[in-house]
Amino acid sequence: MIKGVIFDMDGVLIDSEVVFRKHFHEFLESNEVFVDISELNFLVGASVKVDIEYLSKKLNISFEEAKHKRESYFKAKTVEYEKIKKPYVNELLDYLSSKNIKVGLASSSKMENIQYVLEELGIKEYFSILVSGEMFVETKPNPEIYNYTVNSMNLLKEELLVVEDSNYGIEAAKAAGLKVAALIDSTFGFDIDSADYKIESLIDVIKIIEALEK
């Protein structure tokens, strides 16, 4: 029986990865760095540190300079998160709440961004725990973020289901010994073969939970 669900945020609750990749591509071009946008696919689901290291190399500047330039650029970018919310987010969260199933979030994003997104979507109150990749030396695909979240939710691993989409996230959750439902994505071509379940949309999570109750 599933007693808790842990969500990733980007690409699972919001369709932000396409937006981020577009903005990052525009950022590179504004600095006269021209690459095919598909080259940036490896950044999807990665930590901010990976973004900055890539940027530092491409611009031939220090890590700190790259960090400052990135932060300045993205701070000026506004995203209407309600418009890129994934289908069935509220329906699934309402279902989990009605079943008294604990809900957690484990994202590589900064905590400041996590808090802001959930508040903008009006869903923050559903989550009993929020965990950010910036809390650890290494985030996904390192399983530490998921091991920490499991301990914080005070549930057994076999009682939990993770909802992910990216290679890094699936790898991290599986390395932590968790069951994973992976959203099928046609944009980035993620390898989701190691996931326990492949889902078309978030509403499919309800079907998984109910099947496991039988």
Short mmCIF file of C-alpha atoms in Angstrom, two decimals:
data_model
loop_
_atom_site.label_atom_id
_atom_site.label_comp_id
_atom_site.label_asym_id
_atom_site.label_seq_id
_atom_site.Cartn_x
_atom_site.Cartn_y
_atom_site.Cartn_z
CA MET A 1 0.00 0.00 0.00
CA ILE A 2 1.23 3.49 -0.88
CA LYS A 3 1.30 5.83 2.11
CA GLY A 4 3.38 8.60 0.57
CA VAL A 5 4.15 10.13 -2.82
CA ILE A 6 7.30 12.16 -3.56
CA PHE A 7 7.16 14.50 -6.53
CA ASP A 8 9.89 16.08 -8.55
CA MET A 9 8.87 19.62 -9.54
CA ASP A 10 10.29 20.68 -12.91
CA GLY A 11 8.80 18.57 -15.68
CA VAL A 12 6.39 16.87 -13.28
CA LEU A 13 4.28 19.59 -11.66
CA ILE A 14 5.20 22.29 -14.17
CA ASP A 15 6.34 22.12 -17.77
CA SER A 16 9.29 24.36 -16.95
CA GLU A 17 12.09 22.41 -18.58
CA VAL A 18 11.16 23.52 -22.11
CA VAL A 19 10.96 27.13 -20.89
CA PHE A 20 14.30 26.89 -19.08
CA ARG A 21 16.05 25.37 -22.09
CA LYS A 22 14.69 28.13 -24.34
CA HIS A 23 15.81 30.87 -21.95
CA PHE A 24 19.23 29.28 -21.47
CA HIS A 25 19.67 29.03 -25.24
CA GLU A 26 18.75 32.71 -25.63
CA PHE A 27 21.17 33.56 -22.81
CA LEU A 28 24.02 31.82 -24.62
CA GLU A 29 23.22 33.60 -27.87
CA SER A 30 23.17 36.95 -26.07
CA ASN A 31 26.76 36.12 -25.10
CA GLU A 32 27.61 35.14 -28.70
CA VAL A 33 27.69 31.43 -27.98
CA PHE A 34 25.76 29.53 -30.64
CA VAL A 35 24.86 25.89 -30.12
CA ASP A 36 22.02 23.67 -31.25
CA ILE A 37 19.33 23.82 -28.58
CA SER A 38 19.38 20.02 -28.26
CA GLU A 39 22.92 20.30 -26.85
CA LEU A 40 21.31 21.69 -23.71
CA ASN A 41 19.16 18.63 -23.05
CA PHE A 42 21.69 17.25 -20.57
CA LEU A 43 21.01 20.23 -18.30
CA VAL A 44 17.39 19.18 -17.80
CA GLY A 45 16.95 17.85 -14.28
CA ALA A 46 20.52 18.77 -13.35
CA SER A 47 21.58 21.07 -10.54
CA VAL A 48 22.27 24.78 -10.95
CA LYS A 49 25.94 23.93 -10.37
CA VAL A 50 25.99 21.89 -13.60
CA ASP A 51 24.44 24.84 -15.47
CA ILE A 52 27.09 27.20 -14.15
CA GLU A 53 29.98 24.85 -14.88
CA TYR A 54 28.77 24.48 -18.47
CA LEU A 55 28.36 28.24 -18.79
CA SER A 56 31.79 28.90 -17.29
CA LYS A 57 33.38 26.62 -19.87
CA LYS A 58 31.43 28.05 -22.82
CA LEU A 59 32.15 31.68 -21.90
CA ASN A 60 35.68 30.97 -20.69
CA ILE A 61 35.08 32.77 -17.41
CA SER A 62 35.32 31.79 -13.75
CA PHE A 63 32.61 29.83 -11.97
CA GLU A 64 31.70 32.88 -9.86
CA GLU A 65 31.47 35.14 -12.92
CA ALA A 66 29.27 32.62 -14.68
CA LYS A 67 27.08 32.29 -11.59
CA HIS A 68 26.61 36.06 -11.39
CA LYS A 69 25.79 36.38 -15.09
CA ARG A 70 23.30 33.52 -14.93
CA GLU A 71 21.55 34.84 -11.84
CA SER A 72 21.28 38.34 -13.29
CA TYR A 73 19.83 37.05 -16.56
CA PHE A 74 17.26 34.68 -15.09
CA LYS A 75 16.18 37.11 -12.39
CA ALA A 76 14.90 39.35 -15.17
CA LYS A 77 12.91 36.50 -16.72
CA THR A 78 9.34 36.06 -15.54
CA VAL A 79 7.41 32.82 -15.89
CA GLU A 80 3.66 32.49 -15.44
CA TYR A 81 3.72 29.14 -13.67
CA GLU A 82 -0.05 28.67 -13.71
CA LYS A 83 0.10 28.62 -17.52
CA ILE A 84 2.68 25.82 -17.57
CA LYS A 85 1.18 23.70 -14.81
CA LYS A 86 0.94 20.07 -15.83
CA PRO A 87 -2.55 18.61 -16.38
CA TYR A 88 -4.23 16.93 -13.38
CA VAL A 89 -1.93 18.39 -10.70
CA ASN A 90 -4.82 19.53 -8.53
CA GLU A 91 -6.91 16.43 -9.19
CA LEU A 92 -4.06 14.17 -8.08
CA LEU A 93 -3.20 16.23 -5.02
CA ASP A 94 -6.88 16.31 -3.98
CA TYR A 95 -7.03 12.53 -4.35
CA LEU A 96 -3.91 12.01 -2.23
CA SER A 97 -5.29 14.35 0.42
CA SER A 98 -8.62 12.47 0.50
CA LYS A 99 -6.69 9.23 1.04
CA ASN A 100 -4.46 10.74 3.77
CA ILE A 101 -1.42 9.91 1.66
CA LYS A 102 1.60 12.03 2.61
CA VAL A 103 3.00 14.25 -0.11
CA GLY A 104 6.62 15.35 -0.40
CA LEU A 105 8.69 17.18 -2.98
CA ALA A 106 12.33 16.52 -3.84
CA SER A 107 13.67 18.92 -6.46
CA SER A 108 17.10 19.97 -7.67
CA SER A 109 15.81 23.56 -7.80
CA LYS A 110 16.62 26.16 -5.17
CA MET A 111 14.31 26.24 -2.16
CA GLU A 112 13.43 29.85 -2.91
CA ASN A 113 12.17 28.82 -6.34
CA ILE A 114 10.34 25.76 -5.00
CA GLN A 115 8.48 27.87 -2.44
CA TYR A 116 7.61 30.52 -5.02
CA VAL A 117 6.31 28.04 -7.61
CA LEU A 118 4.12 26.13 -5.16
CA GLU A 119 2.68 29.36 -3.79
CA GLU A 120 1.99 30.66 -7.30
CA LEU A 121 0.17 27.43 -8.12
CA GLY A 122 -1.74 27.53 -4.84
CA ILE A 123 -0.71 23.98 -3.89
CA LYS A 124 1.92 24.48 -1.19
CA GLU A 125 -0.39 23.34 1.61
CA TYR A 126 -0.57 19.83 0.13
CA PHE A 127 3.13 19.16 0.80
CA SER A 128 4.31 17.94 4.19
CA ILE A 129 7.98 18.29 3.25
CA LEU A 130 9.96 20.26 0.67
CA VAL A 131 13.52 19.23 -0.12
CA SER A 132 15.92 21.15 -2.36
CA GLY A 133 19.04 19.89 -4.10
CA GLU A 134 20.93 22.89 -2.71
CA MET A 135 20.76 21.19 0.70
CA PHE A 136 23.34 18.62 -0.42
CA VAL A 137 26.87 18.58 -1.80
CA GLU A 138 25.54 16.64 -4.79
CA THR A 139 21.95 16.49 -5.99
CA LYS A 140 20.35 14.10 -8.49
CA PRO A 141 21.46 11.59 -9.76
CA ASN A 142 22.98 11.16 -6.29
CA PRO A 143 20.32 9.34 -4.21
CA GLU A 144 20.99 11.38 -1.06
CA ILE A 145 18.11 13.78 -1.77
CA TYR A 146 15.67 10.88 -1.85
CA ASN A 147 17.13 9.10 1.17
CA TYR A 148 16.78 12.34 3.13
CA THR A 149 13.19 12.84 1.96
CA VAL A 150 12.22 9.29 2.90
CA ASN A 151 13.61 9.71 6.41
CA SER A 152 11.86 13.05 6.80
CA MET A 153 8.51 11.58 5.78
CA ASN A 154 8.92 8.82 8.39
CA LEU A 155 7.73 6.10 6.04
CA LEU A 156 9.23 2.87 4.75
CA LYS A 157 10.63 2.89 1.22
CA GLU A 158 8.17 0.23 0.12
CA GLU A 159 5.32 2.54 1.20
CA LEU A 160 6.44 5.31 -1.14
CA LEU A 161 6.04 6.15 -4.82
CA VAL A 162 8.21 8.71 -6.62
CA VAL A 163 6.95 10.67 -9.64
CA GLU A 164 9.83 11.72 -11.91
CA ASP A 165 10.57 12.53 -15.52
CA SER A 166 14.31 13.01 -16.13
CA ASN A 167 17.20 10.57 -16.34
CA TYR A 168 18.86 12.14 -13.29
CA GLY A 169 15.73 11.96 -11.17
CA ILE A 170 14.84 8.40 -12.07
CA GLU A 171 18.42 7.27 -11.44
CA ALA A 172 18.48 8.97 -8.03
CA ALA A 173 15.16 7.49 -6.91
CA LYS A 174 16.01 3.97 -8.08
CA ALA A 175 19.43 4.16 -6.40
CA ALA A 176 17.57 5.02 -3.19
CA GLY A 177 15.53 1.84 -3.57
CA LEU A 178 12.22 3.52 -4.40
CA LYS A 179 9.39 2.71 -6.80
CA VAL A 180 9.24 5.24 -9.64
CA ALA A 181 6.45 6.35 -11.94
CA ALA A 182 8.01 8.21 -14.88
CA LEU A 183 6.17 10.67 -17.08
CA ILE A 184 6.64 9.87 -20.75
CA ASP A 185 8.27 12.85 -22.47
CA SER A 186 8.50 13.42 -26.21
CA THR A 187 10.65 16.57 -26.13
CA PHE A 188 13.86 15.45 -24.44
CA GLY A 189 13.82 11.72 -25.11
CA PHE A 190 14.56 10.71 -21.54
CA ASP A 191 15.48 7.09 -20.92
CA ILE A 192 12.77 5.94 -18.52
CA ASP A 193 13.22 2.19 -18.97
CA SER A 194 14.45 1.75 -15.38
CA ALA A 195 11.24 3.22 -13.96
CA ASP A 196 8.70 0.82 -12.46
CA TYR A 197 5.81 2.51 -14.20
CA LYS A 198 5.53 4.66 -17.32
CA ILE A 199 2.68 7.16 -17.25
CA GLU A 200 1.10 9.42 -19.85
CA SER A 201 -0.12 11.97 -17.30
CA LEU A 202 -0.35 12.55 -13.55
CA ILE A 203 -3.86 11.11 -13.39
CA ASP A 204 -2.26 7.71 -14.02
CA VAL A 205 -0.67 7.86 -10.56
CA ILE A 206 -4.13 7.26 -9.09
CA LYS A 207 -4.45 4.05 -11.12
CA ILE A 208 -1.07 2.84 -9.83
CA ILE A 209 -1.96 3.53 -6.20
CA GLU A 210 -5.33 1.81 -6.50
CA ALA A 211 -3.80 -1.21 -8.23
CA LEU A 212 -1.27 -1.57 -5.42
CA GLU A 213 -4.08 -1.53 -2.85
CA LYS A 214 -5.62 -4.70 -4.29
#
